[in-house]
Amino acid sequence: MAGRGEPPEGTPEGLPGGGDDEYRSVVFDESFVRAARLQEFSAQERMGEHARAVRSRSSWSLRPSSKPAVALVLLLLIAFSTAIYMGIRHPYHPPLTGHPEPLRMTVIPLAPEGPVPGGDAERLFAHSPAAQFRIGGSGISLPSAAKTAHFSESQVMNALSIAKDYLIKSSLDPDVLAGGPDHQIRVLLDPDLMAQFDQSLATPAGDGRHSATGWLVRFDPAEVALADPRIRVQGAMSYAESGTDALTVAADYVFVYALRPAGNATHPPGASLFTVRRELHFRLDREDLRVNRTEIQSSTVEAGPQACSAEVASRLRPLLAGERASARGPAGTDPYATGPAPEALCGTLATGAQPSSGG
């Protein structure tokens, strides 16, 4: 048995009693080993002032490259949910794609029963039914505008104003009355009606679709001229909804003109009155209101004094002071002919609608 202080294997080489003493200086004896104190640092002590080289990753952490993809998915989900909600709460109404029907028009000459009264224009007005009419555009009064089920008060007022603007430009403008430029009227029309309007003025026809006088009031400047620029006007206008997407405006106005022969201001019989009653029906959808234009659905014109046989598709043909209507009635109509029926209507200008001889 080895003695105390000796290793079990015996004395190492190099030590006294053992082999080479080359490593004697680095061999710890038992007393040195027992004297050595081992110290184990705690986790916090091991950290000391040094940060961890690797962060611990929680179960909810994501790789940086996955965050944009998740954000995109969330954005798409939100957009999809919003679209569904808006579709339920605010159903989309597709825009109207229909085109307006062509304007339907009727122009009726009114023939006098006797000679046309003549004289001073001021006196003729004073002794006619137009004595209390207003002058010019002031006679086109608008009704009070109020909101409807689907249109605001301002939209209703805009519709009425567009109709009034059309009446003024097509019934009161001296240049238009004399056959002058018509572009200011054309721009007020729905684009789908412009071709019909252009054809009516370029090649007028009494077919109920292409009379220039269905669109505007026009005289032949070689035949007549205004004896008094103060045109008398009276009538009424009303409005209503046409479904949920349009307003209709009905206008019924009488225009009274004092006329004289062209180029002869001193014609002995003097001036004479010419009366035009225009009944127009306008339709204005939301796009029309936005860009200040209109559709005209129908136009009925009664104008006199004229001869029943007068061609009134291109221009109105007034009978002037002292003239009489011919006994010949309106042109005949062939019921076997195909195509649009010609306008062959004619009326009688009531005696009470003409100036009296008093004064």
mmCIF file with all atom_site columns, N, CA, C and O in Angstrom, residues 43-89:
data_model
loop_
_atom_site.group_PDB
_atom_site.id
_atom_site.type_symbol
_atom_site.label_atom_id
_atom_site.label_alt_id
_atom_site.label_comp_id
_atom_site.label_asym_id
_atom_site.label_entity_id
_atom_site.label_seq_id
_atom_site.pdbx_PDB_ins_code
_atom_site.Cartn_x
_atom_site.Cartn_y
_atom_site.Cartn_z
_atom_site.occupancy
_atom_site.B_iso_or_equiv
_atom_site.pdbx_formal_charge
_atom_site.auth_seq_id
_atom_site.auth_comp_id
_atom_site.auth_asym_id
_atom_site.auth_atom_id
_atom_site.pdbx_PDB_model_num
ATOM 1   N N  . ALA A 1 43 ? -25.246 32.926 -13.373 1.00 0.00 ? 43 ALA A N  1
ATOM 2   C CA . ALA A 1 43 ? -25.539 33.344 -14.757 1.00 0.00 ? 43 ALA A CA 1
ATOM 3   C C  . ALA A 1 43 ? -25.385 34.845 -14.923 1.00 0.00 ? 43 ALA A C  1
ATOM 4   O O  . ALA A 1 43 ? -24.845 35.338 -15.921 1.00 0.00 ? 43 ALA A O  1
ATOM 5   N N  . GLN A 1 44 ? -25.920 35.634 -13.963 1.00 0.00 ? 44 GLN A N  1
ATOM 6   C CA . GLN A 1 44 ? -25.805 37.083 -14.062 1.00 0.00 ? 44 GLN A CA 1
ATOM 7   C C  . GLN A 1 44 ? -24.360 37.527 -13.990 1.00 0.00 ? 44 GLN A C  1
ATOM 8   O O  . GLN A 1 44 ? -23.930 38.440 -14.677 1.00 0.00 ? 44 GLN A O  1
ATOM 9   N N  . GLU A 1 45 ? -23.561 36.811 -13.093 1.00 0.00 ? 45 GLU A N  1
ATOM 10  C CA . GLU A 1 45 ? -22.154 37.153 -12.987 1.00 0.00 ? 45 GLU A CA 1
ATOM 11  C C  . GLU A 1 45 ? -21.401 36.805 -14.266 1.00 0.00 ? 45 GLU A C  1
ATOM 12  O O  . GLU A 1 45 ? -20.469 37.495 -14.668 1.00 0.00 ? 45 GLU A O  1
ATOM 13  N N  . ARG A 1 46 ? -21.832 35.674 -14.892 1.00 0.00 ? 46 ARG A N  1
ATOM 14  C CA . ARG A 1 46 ? -21.166 35.305 -16.151 1.00 0.00 ? 46 ARG A CA 1
ATOM 15  C C  . ARG A 1 46 ? -21.403 36.335 -17.243 1.00 0.00 ? 46 ARG A C  1
ATOM 16  O O  . ARG A 1 46 ? -20.583 36.569 -18.099 1.00 0.00 ? 46 ARG A O  1
ATOM 17  N N  . MET A 1 47 ? -22.621 36.950 -17.209 1.00 0.00 ? 47 MET A N  1
ATOM 18  C CA . MET A 1 47 ? -22.917 37.985 -18.218 1.00 0.00 ? 47 MET A CA 1
ATOM 19  C C  . MET A 1 47 ? -22.055 39.206 -18.005 1.00 0.00 ? 47 MET A C  1
ATOM 20  O O  . MET A 1 47 ? -21.480 39.780 -18.928 1.00 0.00 ? 47 MET A O  1
ATOM 21  N N  . GLY A 1 48 ? -21.970 39.609 -16.725 1.00 0.00 ? 48 GLY A N  1
ATOM 22  C CA . GLY A 1 48 ? -21.141 40.767 -16.413 1.00 0.00 ? 48 GLY A CA 1
ATOM 23  C C  . GLY A 1 48 ? -21.571 41.970 -17.217 1.00 0.00 ? 48 GLY A C  1
ATOM 24  O O  . GLY A 1 48 ? -22.746 42.301 -17.321 1.00 0.00 ? 48 GLY A O  1
ATOM 25  N N  . GLU A 1 49 ? -20.691 42.660 -17.856 1.00 0.00 ? 49 GLU A N  1
ATOM 26  C CA . GLU A 1 49 ? -20.986 43.823 -18.694 1.00 0.00 ? 49 GLU A CA 1
ATOM 27  C C  . GLU A 1 49 ? -21.083 43.464 -20.158 1.00 0.00 ? 49 GLU A C  1
ATOM 28  O O  . GLU A 1 49 ? -21.141 44.331 -21.017 1.00 0.00 ? 49 GLU A O  1
ATOM 29  N N  . HIS A 1 50 ? -21.066 42.160 -20.445 1.00 0.00 ? 50 HIS A N  1
ATOM 30  C CA . HIS A 1 50 ? -21.099 41.739 -21.856 1.00 0.00 ? 50 HIS A CA 1
ATOM 31  C C  . HIS A 1 50 ? -22.513 41.381 -22.256 1.00 0.00 ? 50 HIS A C  1
ATOM 32  O O  . HIS A 1 50 ? -23.214 40.684 -21.523 1.00 0.00 ? 50 HIS A O  1
ATOM 33  N N  . ALA A 1 51 ? -22.976 41.842 -23.403 1.00 0.00 ? 51 ALA A N  1
ATOM 34  C CA . ALA A 1 51 ? -24.305 41.486 -23.930 1.00 0.00 ? 51 ALA A CA 1
ATOM 35  C C  . ALA A 1 51 ? -24.248 40.104 -24.545 1.00 0.00 ? 51 ALA A C  1
ATOM 36  O O  . ALA A 1 51 ? -23.196 39.618 -24.937 1.00 0.00 ? 51 ALA A O  1
ATOM 37  N N  . ARG A 1 52 ? -25.380 39.509 -24.595 1.00 0.00 ? 52 ARG A N  1
ATOM 38  C CA . ARG A 1 52 ? -25.445 38.186 -25.216 1.00 0.00 ? 52 ARG A CA 1
ATOM 39  C C  . ARG A 1 52 ? -25.090 38.270 -26.685 1.00 0.00 ? 52 ARG A C  1
ATOM 40  O O  . ARG A 1 52 ? -25.468 39.207 -27.376 1.00 0.00 ? 52 ARG A O  1
ATOM 41  N N  . ALA A 1 53 ? -24.399 37.268 -27.133 1.00 0.00 ? 53 ALA A N  1
ATOM 42  C CA . ALA A 1 53 ? -24.037 37.248 -28.558 1.00 0.00 ? 53 ALA A CA 1
ATOM 43  C C  . ALA A 1 53 ? -25.238 36.944 -29.431 1.00 0.00 ? 53 ALA A C  1
ATOM 44  O O  . ALA A 1 53 ? -25.310 37.382 -30.563 1.00 0.00 ? 53 ALA A O  1
ATOM 45  N N  . VAL A 1 54 ? -26.203 36.186 -28.924 1.00 0.00 ? 54 VAL A N  1
ATOM 46  C CA . VAL A 1 54 ? -27.381 35.783 -29.703 1.00 0.00 ? 54 VAL A CA 1
ATOM 47  C C  . VAL A 1 54 ? -28.611 36.037 -28.856 1.00 0.00 ? 54 VAL A C  1
ATOM 48  O O  . VAL A 1 54 ? -28.654 35.640 -27.692 1.00 0.00 ? 54 VAL A O  1
ATOM 49  N N  . ARG A 1 55 ? -29.634 36.748 -29.453 1.00 0.00 ? 55 ARG A N  1
ATOM 50  C CA . ARG A 1 55 ? -30.869 36.975 -28.714 1.00 0.00 ? 55 ARG A CA 1
ATOM 51  C C  . ARG A 1 55 ? -31.732 35.739 -28.750 1.00 0.00 ? 55 ARG A C  1
ATOM 52  O O  . ARG A 1 55 ? -31.782 35.035 -29.750 1.00 0.00 ? 55 ARG A O  1
ATOM 53  N N  . SER A 1 56 ? -32.415 35.511 -27.675 1.00 0.00 ? 56 SER A N  1
ATOM 54  C CA . SER A 1 56 ? -33.380 34.416 -27.694 1.00 0.00 ? 56 SER A CA 1
ATOM 55  C C  . SER A 1 56 ? -34.566 34.850 -28.531 1.00 0.00 ? 56 SER A C  1
ATOM 56  O O  . SER A 1 56 ? -34.950 36.014 -28.547 1.00 0.00 ? 56 SER A O  1
ATOM 57  N N  . ARG A 1 57 ? -35.188 33.973 -29.277 1.00 0.00 ? 57 ARG A N  1
ATOM 58  C CA . ARG A 1 57 ? -36.285 34.281 -30.194 1.00 0.00 ? 57 ARG A CA 1
ATOM 59  C C  . ARG A 1 57 ? -37.567 33.729 -29.625 1.00 0.00 ? 57 ARG A C  1
ATOM 60  O O  . ARG A 1 57 ? -37.679 32.539 -29.361 1.00 0.00 ? 57 ARG A O  1
ATOM 61  N N  . SER A 1 58 ? -38.517 34.618 -29.439 1.00 0.00 ? 58 SER A N  1
ATOM 62  C CA . SER A 1 58 ? -39.811 34.178 -28.898 1.00 0.00 ? 58 SER A CA 1
ATOM 63  C C  . SER A 1 58 ? -40.563 33.396 -29.951 1.00 0.00 ? 58 SER A C  1
ATOM 64  O O  . SER A 1 58 ? -40.247 33.408 -31.137 1.00 0.00 ? 58 SER A O  1
ATOM 65  N N  . SER A 1 59 ? -41.608 32.773 -29.491 1.00 0.00 ? 59 SER A N  1
ATOM 66  C CA . SER A 1 59 ? -42.407 31.939 -30.409 1.00 0.00 ? 59 SER A CA 1
ATOM 67  C C  . SER A 1 59 ? -43.165 32.782 -31.416 1.00 0.00 ? 59 SER A C  1
ATOM 68  O O  . SER A 1 59 ? -43.618 32.280 -32.434 1.00 0.00 ? 59 SER A O  1
ATOM 69  N N  . TRP A 1 60 ? -43.325 34.123 -31.143 1.00 0.00 ? 60 TRP A N  1
ATOM 70  C CA . TRP A 1 60 ? -44.093 34.967 -32.066 1.00 0.00 ? 60 TRP A CA 1
ATOM 71  C C  . TRP A 1 60 ? -43.198 35.766 -32.998 1.00 0.00 ? 60 TRP A C  1
ATOM 72  O O  . TRP A 1 60 ? -43.672 36.549 -33.810 1.00 0.00 ? 60 TRP A O  1
ATOM 73  N N  . SER A 1 61 ? -41.895 35.630 -32.854 1.00 0.00 ? 61 SER A N  1
ATOM 74  C CA . SER A 1 61 ? -41.005 36.408 -33.718 1.00 0.00 ? 61 SER A CA 1
ATOM 75  C C  . SER A 1 61 ? -41.059 35.894 -35.136 1.00 0.00 ? 61 SER A C  1
ATOM 76  O O  . SER A 1 61 ? -41.272 34.713 -35.378 1.00 0.00 ? 61 SER A O  1
ATOM 77  N N  . LEU A 1 62 ? -40.873 36.855 -36.088 1.00 0.00 ? 62 LEU A N  1
ATOM 78  C CA . LEU A 1 62 ? -40.954 36.505 -37.507 1.00 0.00 ? 62 LEU A CA 1
ATOM 79  C C  . LEU A 1 62 ? -39.651 36.876 -38.185 1.00 0.00 ? 62 LEU A C  1
ATOM 80  O O  . LEU A 1 62 ? -38.957 37.820 -37.784 1.00 0.00 ? 62 LEU A O  1
ATOM 81  N N  . ARG A 1 63 ? -39.368 36.169 -39.205 1.00 0.00 ? 63 ARG A N  1
ATOM 82  C CA . ARG A 1 63 ? -38.227 36.537 -40.026 1.00 0.00 ? 63 ARG A CA 1
ATOM 83  C C  . ARG A 1 63 ? -38.511 37.862 -40.730 1.00 0.00 ? 63 ARG A C  1
ATOM 84  O O  . ARG A 1 63 ? -39.626 38.097 -41.185 1.00 0.00 ? 63 ARG A O  1
ATOM 85  N N  . PRO A 1 64 ? -37.519 38.745 -40.837 1.00 0.00 ? 64 PRO A N  1
ATOM 86  C CA . PRO A 1 64 ? -37.769 40.051 -41.457 1.00 0.00 ? 64 PRO A CA 1
ATOM 87  C C  . PRO A 1 64 ? -38.369 39.947 -42.846 1.00 0.00 ? 64 PRO A C  1
ATOM 88  O O  . PRO A 1 64 ? -39.183 40.751 -43.236 1.00 0.00 ? 64 PRO A O  1
ATOM 89  N N  . SER A 1 65 ? -38.001 38.974 -43.606 1.00 0.00 ? 65 SER A N  1
ATOM 90  C CA . SER A 1 65 ? -38.484 38.862 -44.985 1.00 0.00 ? 65 SER A CA 1
ATOM 91  C C  . SER A 1 65 ? -39.960 38.519 -45.059 1.00 0.00 ? 65 SER A C  1
ATOM 92  O O  . SER A 1 65 ? -40.579 38.687 -46.098 1.00 0.00 ? 65 SER A O  1
ATOM 93  N N  . SER A 1 66 ? -40.565 38.025 -43.959 1.00 0.00 ? 66 SER A N  1
ATOM 94  C CA . SER A 1 66 ? -41.976 37.627 -44.011 1.00 0.00 ? 66 SER A CA 1
ATOM 95  C C  . SER A 1 66 ? -42.917 38.764 -43.658 1.00 0.00 ? 66 SER A C  1
ATOM 96  O O  . SER A 1 66 ? -44.116 38.674 -43.907 1.00 0.00 ? 66 SER A O  1
ATOM 97  N N  . LYS A 1 67 ? -42.423 39.855 -43.068 1.00 0.00 ? 67 LYS A N  1
ATOM 98  C CA . LYS A 1 67 ? -43.313 40.931 -42.633 1.00 0.00 ? 67 LYS A CA 1
ATOM 99  C C  . LYS A 1 67 ? -44.025 41.626 -43.787 1.00 0.00 ? 67 LYS A C  1
ATOM 100 O O  . LYS A 1 67 ? -45.223 41.888 -43.711 1.00 0.00 ? 67 LYS A O  1
ATOM 101 N N  . PRO A 1 68 ? -43.375 42.003 -44.900 1.00 0.00 ? 68 PRO A N  1
ATOM 102 C CA . PRO A 1 68 ? -44.111 42.631 -46.014 1.00 0.00 ? 68 PRO A CA 1
ATOM 103 C C  . PRO A 1 68 ? -45.217 41.738 -46.564 1.00 0.00 ? 68 PRO A C  1
ATOM 104 O O  . PRO A 1 68 ? -46.286 42.228 -46.928 1.00 0.00 ? 68 PRO A O  1
ATOM 105 N N  . ALA A 1 69 ? -44.977 40.440 -46.606 1.00 0.00 ? 69 ALA A N  1
ATOM 106 C CA . ALA A 1 69 ? -46.005 39.529 -47.125 1.00 0.00 ? 69 ALA A CA 1
ATOM 107 C C  . ALA A 1 69 ? -47.228 39.521 -46.220 1.00 0.00 ? 69 ALA A C  1
ATOM 108 O O  . ALA A 1 69 ? -48.370 39.556 -46.689 1.00 0.00 ? 69 ALA A O  1
ATOM 109 N N  . VAL A 1 70 ? -46.981 39.503 -44.896 1.00 0.00 ? 70 VAL A N  1
ATOM 110 C CA . VAL A 1 70 ? -48.110 39.515 -43.958 1.00 0.00 ? 70 VAL A CA 1
ATOM 111 C C  . VAL A 1 70 ? -48.872 40.830 -44.057 1.00 0.00 ? 70 VAL A C  1
ATOM 112 O O  . VAL A 1 70 ? -50.098 40.868 -44.045 1.00 0.00 ? 70 VAL A O  1
ATOM 113 N N  . ALA A 1 71 ? -48.154 41.952 -44.184 1.00 0.00 ? 71 ALA A N  1
ATOM 114 C CA . ALA A 1 71 ? -48.813 43.254 -44.317 1.00 0.00 ? 71 ALA A CA 1
ATOM 115 C C  . ALA A 1 71 ? -49.668 43.316 -45.575 1.00 0.00 ? 71 ALA A C  1
ATOM 116 O O  . ALA A 1 71 ? -50.784 43.864 -45.566 1.00 0.00 ? 71 ALA A O  1
ATOM 117 N N  . LEU A 1 72 ? -49.158 42.751 -46.669 1.00 0.00 ? 72 LEU A N  1
ATOM 118 C CA . LEU A 1 72 ? -49.921 42.736 -47.913 1.00 0.00 ? 72 LEU A CA 1
ATOM 119 C C  . LEU A 1 72 ? -51.186 41.915 -47.777 1.00 0.00 ? 72 LEU A C  1
ATOM 120 O O  . LEU A 1 72 ? -52.266 42.309 -48.235 1.00 0.00 ? 72 LEU A O  1
ATOM 121 N N  . VAL A 1 73 ? -51.089 40.766 -47.125 1.00 0.00 ? 73 VAL A N  1
ATOM 122 C CA . VAL A 1 73 ? -52.272 39.918 -46.925 1.00 0.00 ? 73 VAL A CA 1
ATOM 123 C C  . VAL A 1 73 ? -53.314 40.648 -46.090 1.00 0.00 ? 73 VAL A C  1
ATOM 124 O O  . VAL A 1 73 ? -54.515 40.639 -46.405 1.00 0.00 ? 73 VAL A O  1
ATOM 125 N N  . LEU A 1 74 ? -52.867 41.308 -45.010 1.00 0.00 ? 74 LEU A N  1
ATOM 126 C CA . LEU A 1 74 ? -53.808 42.060 -44.178 1.00 0.00 ? 74 LEU A CA 1
ATOM 127 C C  . LEU A 1 74 ? -54.471 43.188 -44.961 1.00 0.00 ? 74 LEU A C  1
ATOM 128 O O  . LEU A 1 74 ? -55.675 43.437 -44.828 1.00 0.00 ? 74 LEU A O  1
ATOM 129 N N  . LEU A 1 75 ? -53.691 43.883 -45.791 1.00 0.00 ? 75 LEU A N  1
ATOM 130 C CA . LEU A 1 75 ? -54.255 44.963 -46.596 1.00 0.00 ? 75 LEU A CA 1
ATOM 131 C C  . LEU A 1 75 ? -55.311 44.453 -47.558 1.00 0.00 ? 75 LEU A C  1
ATOM 132 O O  . LEU A 1 75 ? -56.377 45.058 -47.737 1.00 0.00 ? 75 LEU A O  1
ATOM 133 N N  . LEU A 1 76 ? -55.033 43.319 -48.198 1.00 0.00 ? 76 LEU A N  1
ATOM 134 C CA . LEU A 1 76 ? -56.011 42.740 -49.122 1.00 0.00 ? 76 LEU A CA 1
ATOM 135 C C  . LEU A 1 76 ? -57.278 42.317 -48.395 1.00 0.00 ? 76 LEU A C  1
ATOM 136 O O  . LEU A 1 76 ? -58.395 42.484 -48.908 1.00 0.00 ? 76 LEU A O  1
ATOM 137 N N  . LEU A 1 77 ? -57.127 41.762 -47.213 1.00 0.00 ? 77 LEU A N  1
ATOM 138 C CA . LEU A 1 77 ? -58.305 41.359 -46.438 1.00 0.00 ? 77 LEU A CA 1
ATOM 139 C C  . LEU A 1 77 ? -59.158 42.563 -46.069 1.00 0.00 ? 77 LEU A C  1
ATOM 140 O O  . LEU A 1 77 ? -60.394 42.522 -46.143 1.00 0.00 ? 77 LEU A O  1
ATOM 141 N N  . ILE A 1 78 ? -58.502 43.657 -45.668 1.00 0.00 ? 78 ILE A N  1
ATOM 142 C CA . ILE A 1 78 ? -59.256 44.864 -45.323 1.00 0.00 ? 78 ILE A CA 1
ATOM 143 C C  . ILE A 1 78 ? -59.984 45.427 -46.538 1.00 0.00 ? 78 ILE A C  1
ATOM 144 O O  . ILE A 1 78 ? -61.155 45.802 -46.470 1.00 0.00 ? 78 ILE A O  1
ATOM 145 N N  . ALA A 1 79 ? -59.297 45.485 -47.688 1.00 0.00 ? 79 ALA A N  1
ATOM 146 C CA . ALA A 1 79 ? -59.923 46.010 -48.904 1.00 0.00 ? 79 ALA A CA 1
ATOM 147 C C  . ALA A 1 79 ? -61.089 45.143 -49.339 1.00 0.00 ? 79 ALA A C  1
ATOM 148 O O  . ALA A 1 79 ? -62.149 45.645 -49.743 1.00 0.00 ? 79 ALA A O  1
ATOM 149 N N  . PHE A 1 80 ? -60.928 43.832 -49.254 1.00 0.00 ? 80 PHE A N  1
ATOM 150 C CA . PHE A 1 80 ? -61.990 42.918 -49.654 1.00 0.00 ? 80 PHE A CA 1
ATOM 151 C C  . PHE A 1 80 ? -63.198 43.074 -48.735 1.00 0.00 ? 80 PHE A C  1
ATOM 152 O O  . PHE A 1 80 ? -64.351 43.108 -49.190 1.00 0.00 ? 80 PHE A O  1
ATOM 153 N N  . SER A 1 81 ? -62.951 43.197 -47.437 1.00 0.00 ? 81 SER A N  1
ATOM 154 C CA . SER A 1 81 ? -64.047 43.361 -46.492 1.00 0.00 ? 81 SER A CA 1
ATOM 155 C C  . SER A 1 81 ? -64.780 44.680 -46.720 1.00 0.00 ? 81 SER A C  1
ATOM 156 O O  . SER A 1 81 ? -66.013 44.745 -46.665 1.00 0.00 ? 81 SER A O  1
ATOM 157 N N  . THR A 1 82 ? -64.008 45.735 -47.004 1.00 0.00 ? 82 THR A N  1
ATOM 158 C CA . THR A 1 82 ? -64.643 47.029 -47.274 1.00 0.00 ? 82 THR A CA 1
ATOM 159 C C  . THR A 1 82 ? -65.496 46.988 -48.523 1.00 0.00 ? 82 THR A C  1
ATOM 160 O O  . THR A 1 82 ? -66.594 47.547 -48.569 1.00 0.00 ? 82 THR A O  1
ATOM 161 N N  . ALA A 1 83 ? -65.004 46.311 -49.553 1.00 0.00 ? 83 ALA A N  1
ATOM 162 C CA . ALA A 1 83 ? -65.769 46.208 -50.800 1.00 0.00 ? 83 ALA A CA 1
ATOM 163 C C  . ALA A 1 83 ? -67.088 45.474 -50.570 1.00 0.00 ? 83 ALA A C  1
ATOM 164 O O  . ALA A 1 83 ? -68.136 45.864 -51.098 1.00 0.00 ? 83 ALA A O  1
ATOM 165 N N  . ILE A 1 84 ? -67.042 44.418 -49.777 1.00 0.00 ? 84 ILE A N  1
ATOM 166 C CA . ILE A 1 84 ? -68.269 43.681 -49.493 1.00 0.00 ? 84 ILE A CA 1
ATOM 167 C C  . ILE A 1 84 ? -69.246 44.550 -48.718 1.00 0.00 ? 84 ILE A C  1
ATOM 168 O O  . ILE A 1 84 ? -70.444 44.614 -49.016 1.00 0.00 ? 84 ILE A O  1
ATOM 169 N N  . TYR A 1 85 ? -68.725 45.295 -47.728 1.00 0.00 ? 85 TYR A N  1
ATOM 170 C CA . TYR A 1 85 ? -69.587 46.160 -46.921 1.00 0.00 ? 85 TYR A CA 1
ATOM 171 C C  . TYR A 1 85 ? -70.229 47.247 -47.775 1.00 0.00 ? 85 TYR A C  1
ATOM 172 O O  . TYR A 1 85 ? -71.433 47.504 -47.689 1.00 0.00 ? 85 TYR A O  1
ATOM 173 N N  . MET A 1 86 ? -69.419 47.889 -48.616 1.00 0.00 ? 86 MET A N  1
ATOM 174 C CA . MET A 1 86 ? -69.956 48.956 -49.451 1.00 0.00 ? 86 MET A CA 1
ATOM 175 C C  . MET A 1 86 ? -70.941 48.422 -50.464 1.00 0.00 ? 86 MET A C  1
ATOM 176 O O  . MET A 1 86 ? -71.918 49.083 -50.814 1.00 0.00 ? 86 MET A O  1
ATOM 177 N N  . GLY A 1 87 ? -70.721 47.221 -50.945 1.00 0.00 ? 87 GLY A N  1
ATOM 178 C CA . GLY A 1 87 ? -71.652 46.631 -51.897 1.00 0.00 ? 87 GLY A CA 1
ATOM 179 C C  . GLY A 1 87 ? -72.997 46.334 -51.284 1.00 0.00 ? 87 GLY A C  1
ATOM 180 O O  . GLY A 1 87 ? -74.037 46.395 -51.939 1.00 0.00 ? 87 GLY A O  1
ATOM 181 N N  . ILE A 1 88 ? -72.989 46.022 -49.982 1.00 0.00 ? 88 ILE A N  1
ATOM 182 C CA . ILE A 1 88 ? -74.257 45.730 -49.308 1.00 0.00 ? 88 ILE A CA 1
ATOM 183 C C  . ILE A 1 88 ? -74.976 47.016 -48.928 1.00 0.00 ? 88 ILE A C  1
ATOM 184 O O  . ILE A 1 88 ? -76.170 47.181 -49.144 1.00 0.00 ? 88 ILE A O  1
ATOM 185 N N  . ARG A 1 89 ? -74.204 47.970 -48.365 1.00 0.00 ? 89 ARG A N  1
ATOM 186 C CA . ARG A 1 89 ? -74.829 49.186 -47.860 1.00 0.00 ? 89 ARG A CA 1
ATOM 187 C C  . ARG A 1 89 ? -75.090 50.213 -48.961 1.00 0.00 ? 89 ARG A C  1
ATOM 188 O O  . ARG A 1 89 ? -76.026 50.984 -48.882 1.00 0.00 ? 89 ARG A O  1
#
